[in-house]
C-alpha cells in the first residue's frame, strides 16, 4: 500500500550560549549559536529567526545590541541589531529542504543590570512550500532543535529559554 502523507511543515530552533566574555569596561559579550532545522515533510520557504533582545522583563537590558557574525546555509540580515525594529536575523527568503538545516552566530553586547540572570528566547518561522501553511517554534536551550528526535520541537522541555548569567 502506498501512503502519500499530507504536507506538514515543521521548523525547529535551538539557541546555545557558546561564550560569555567580560569586556572589562562594564559590558559583556554573549556569543550565541542558533540552529534551525526543517523537521517537516515539505520544504520550508521564507525561513526566519527573530530575536528581540529586550522584549520582556527577563531579557537583556535596554541598550543591548546584537550583530550577526557568521551564517551557514542561510542569508544574514545585515541590519540586525536586536531591537524591535531590526530583530530578524535573516533576510527571510531562505528555503530549507526536508531535513535541511542552517546556523547563525550572533554576538550580543550588554551592560548587566539588577535583572540578571537573563532568560532569552528566539523564534523561528517558515512556510510550507506545498501546503502554504505557516510553522513556528520557540528556541530551546542547547544545540539540538528537537532533543528527543521525534520531529516535534514543541514538547515539554523543548522550548526552554537560554540563560545568561554574568558574574
Coordinates of C-alpha atoms in Angstrom, one line a residue:
X1 CA 0.0 0.0 0.0
X2 CA 1.4 3.4 -1.0
X3 CA 0.8 6.1 1.6
X4 CA 1.0 9.7 0.4
X5 CA 1.3 11.8 3.6
X6 CA -0.2 15.3 3.5
X7 CA 2.3 18.1 3.6
X8 CA 3.1 19.1 7.2
X9 CA 5.6 21.9 7.7
X10 CA 7.6 21.9 11.0
X11 CA 10.5 24.1 11.9
X12 CA 12.7 23.6 15.0
X13 CA 15.1 26.1 16.6
X14 CA 17.8 25.8 19.3
X15 CA 19.8 28.6 20.8
X16 CA 23.1 27.8 22.6
X17 CA 25.3 30.2 24.6
X18 CA 28.7 29.4 23.2
X19 CA 30.7 32.0 25.1
X20 CA 30.3 34.7 27.7
X21 CA 33.1 37.3 27.9
X22 CA 33.7 40.1 30.4
X23 CA 34.9 43.0 28.2
X24 CA 36.5 44.7 31.2
X25 CA 34.6 48.0 30.6
X26 CA 31.3 47.3 32.3
X27 CA 29.9 45.4 29.3
X28 CA 29.8 41.7 28.4
X29 CA 29.7 39.9 25.1
X30 CA 27.5 36.8 24.9
X31 CA 28.0 34.7 21.7
X32 CA 25.0 32.5 20.7
X33 CA 24.7 29.9 18.0
X34 CA 21.2 29.4 16.6
X35 CA 20.5 26.1 14.8
X36 CA 17.4 25.9 12.7
X37 CA 16.1 22.7 11.1
X38 CA 13.3 21.6 8.8
X39 CA 11.7 18.8 10.7
X40 CA 8.6 18.5 8.5
X41 CA 7.9 16.6 5.3
X42 CA 7.9 19.5 2.8
X43 CA 10.4 22.3 2.0
X44 CA 10.2 25.5 4.1
X45 CA 10.2 28.9 2.4
X46 CA 10.7 32.3 4.0
X47 CA 12.7 30.9 6.9
X48 CA 13.2 33.5 9.6
X49 CA 14.7 33.7 13.1
X50 CA 13.6 36.6 15.3
X51 CA 15.4 37.6 18.5
X52 CA 14.4 40.9 20.0
X53 CA 16.9 41.3 22.9
X54 CA 14.8 43.5 25.3
X55 CA 11.3 42.1 24.6
X56 CA 10.4 41.0 28.1
X57 CA 11.5 41.7 31.8
X58 CA 13.9 38.7 31.8
X59 CA 15.6 39.5 28.5
X60 CA 18.7 41.7 28.1
X61 CA 18.8 45.3 29.4
X62 CA 17.7 48.1 27.2
X63 CA 20.6 49.3 25.0
X64 CA 21.9 45.8 24.3
X65 CA 23.0 45.3 20.7
X66 CA 23.3 42.2 18.6
X67 CA 25.4 41.6 15.5
X68 CA 25.3 38.5 13.2
X69 CA 28.9 37.3 12.9
X70 CA 28.6 34.1 11.0
X71 CA 26.0 32.2 8.9
X72 CA 25.8 28.7 7.4
X73 CA 23.2 27.8 4.7
X74 CA 21.2 30.9 5.4
X75 CA 21.3 34.6 4.4
X76 CA 22.0 37.1 7.2
X77 CA 20.1 40.3 7.7
X78 CA 22.9 42.9 7.7
X79 CA 20.6 45.3 9.7
X80 CA 20.0 43.0 12.6
X81 CA 20.8 44.8 15.9
X82 CA 18.4 43.1 18.3
X83 CA 16.0 46.0 18.5
X84 CA 12.2 45.6 17.9
X85 CA 12.7 47.4 14.6
X86 CA 15.6 45.1 13.5
X87 CA 15.0 41.9 15.3
X88 CA 15.2 39.5 12.4
X89 CA 18.5 37.6 12.0
X90 CA 17.8 36.6 8.4
X91 CA 16.6 38.4 5.2
X92 CA 13.7 36.0 5.2
X93 CA 13.9 34.5 1.7
X94 CA 15.8 31.3 2.5
X95 CA 14.4 27.8 1.7
X96 CA 15.2 24.7 3.9
X97 CA 14.7 21.4 2.2
X98 CA 13.2 18.5 4.1
X99 CA 15.8 17.6 6.8
X100 CA 17.8 20.7 5.9
X101 CA 19.4 23.0 8.5
X102 CA 21.3 26.2 8.9
X103 CA 23.1 28.1 11.7
X104 CA 23.6 31.7 12.7
X105 CA 26.2 33.0 15.2
X106 CA 25.3 36.3 17.0
X107 CA 27.3 38.4 19.4
X108 CA 25.3 40.4 21.9
X109 CA 27.0 43.2 23.9
X110 CA 25.2 44.3 27.1
X111 CA 25.7 46.1 30.3
X112 CA 24.3 44.0 33.2
X113 CA 21.6 45.3 35.4
X114 CA 19.8 44.1 38.5
X115 CA 17.6 41.7 36.4
X116 CA 20.3 39.2 35.7
X117 CA 20.3 36.3 35.0
X118 CA 18.6 36.8 31.6
X119 CA 16.5 34.2 30.0
X120 CA 16.5 34.9 26.3
X121 CA 14.4 33.1 23.7
X122 CA 14.2 33.4 19.9
X123 CA 11.5 32.2 17.5
X124 CA 11.9 30.6 14.1
X125 CA 9.3 30.6 11.4
X126 CA 8.7 29.5 7.8
X127 CA 6.0 28.5 5.3
X128 CA 5.5 25.1 3.7
X129 CA 6.1 25.3 0.0
X130 CA 3.4 22.8 -0.8
X131 CA 0.8 23.4 1.8
X132 CA 1.3 27.1 2.2
X133 CA 0.9 26.6 5.9
X134 CA 3.0 28.6 8.4
X135 CA 5.1 26.9 11.1
X136 CA 6.9 28.4 14.1
X137 CA 9.0 27.3 17.1
X138 CA 10.4 28.9 20.2
X139 CA 14.1 28.2 20.7
X140 CA 15.2 25.5 23.1
X141 CA 18.4 26.0 25.1
X142 CA 21.2 24.0 23.6
X143 CA 22.3 22.9 20.2
X144 CA 19.5 20.5 19.1
X145 CA 16.2 21.9 17.9
X146 CA 14.4 18.5 18.6
X147 CA 16.2 17.0 21.6
X148 CA 14.2 13.7 21.6
X149 CA 14.4 13.3 17.8
X150 CA 10.6 12.8 17.2
X151 CA 10.3 15.7 14.7
X152 CA 8.1 17.7 17.1
X153 CA 10.1 20.5 18.7
X154 CA 7.2 21.9 20.7
X155 CA 7.0 19.5 23.5
X156 CA 7.7 19.8 27.3
X157 CA 11.4 20.6 27.8
X158 CA 12.0 21.6 24.1
X159 CA 11.2 25.3 24.3
X160 CA 13.4 26.4 27.2
X161 CA 14.9 29.9 27.2
X162 CA 18.7 30.2 27.1
X163 CA 20.0 31.6 30.4
X164 CA 22.8 34.1 30.6
X165 CA 24.3 34.9 34.0
X166 CA 27.2 37.4 34.0
X167 CA 29.0 37.1 37.3

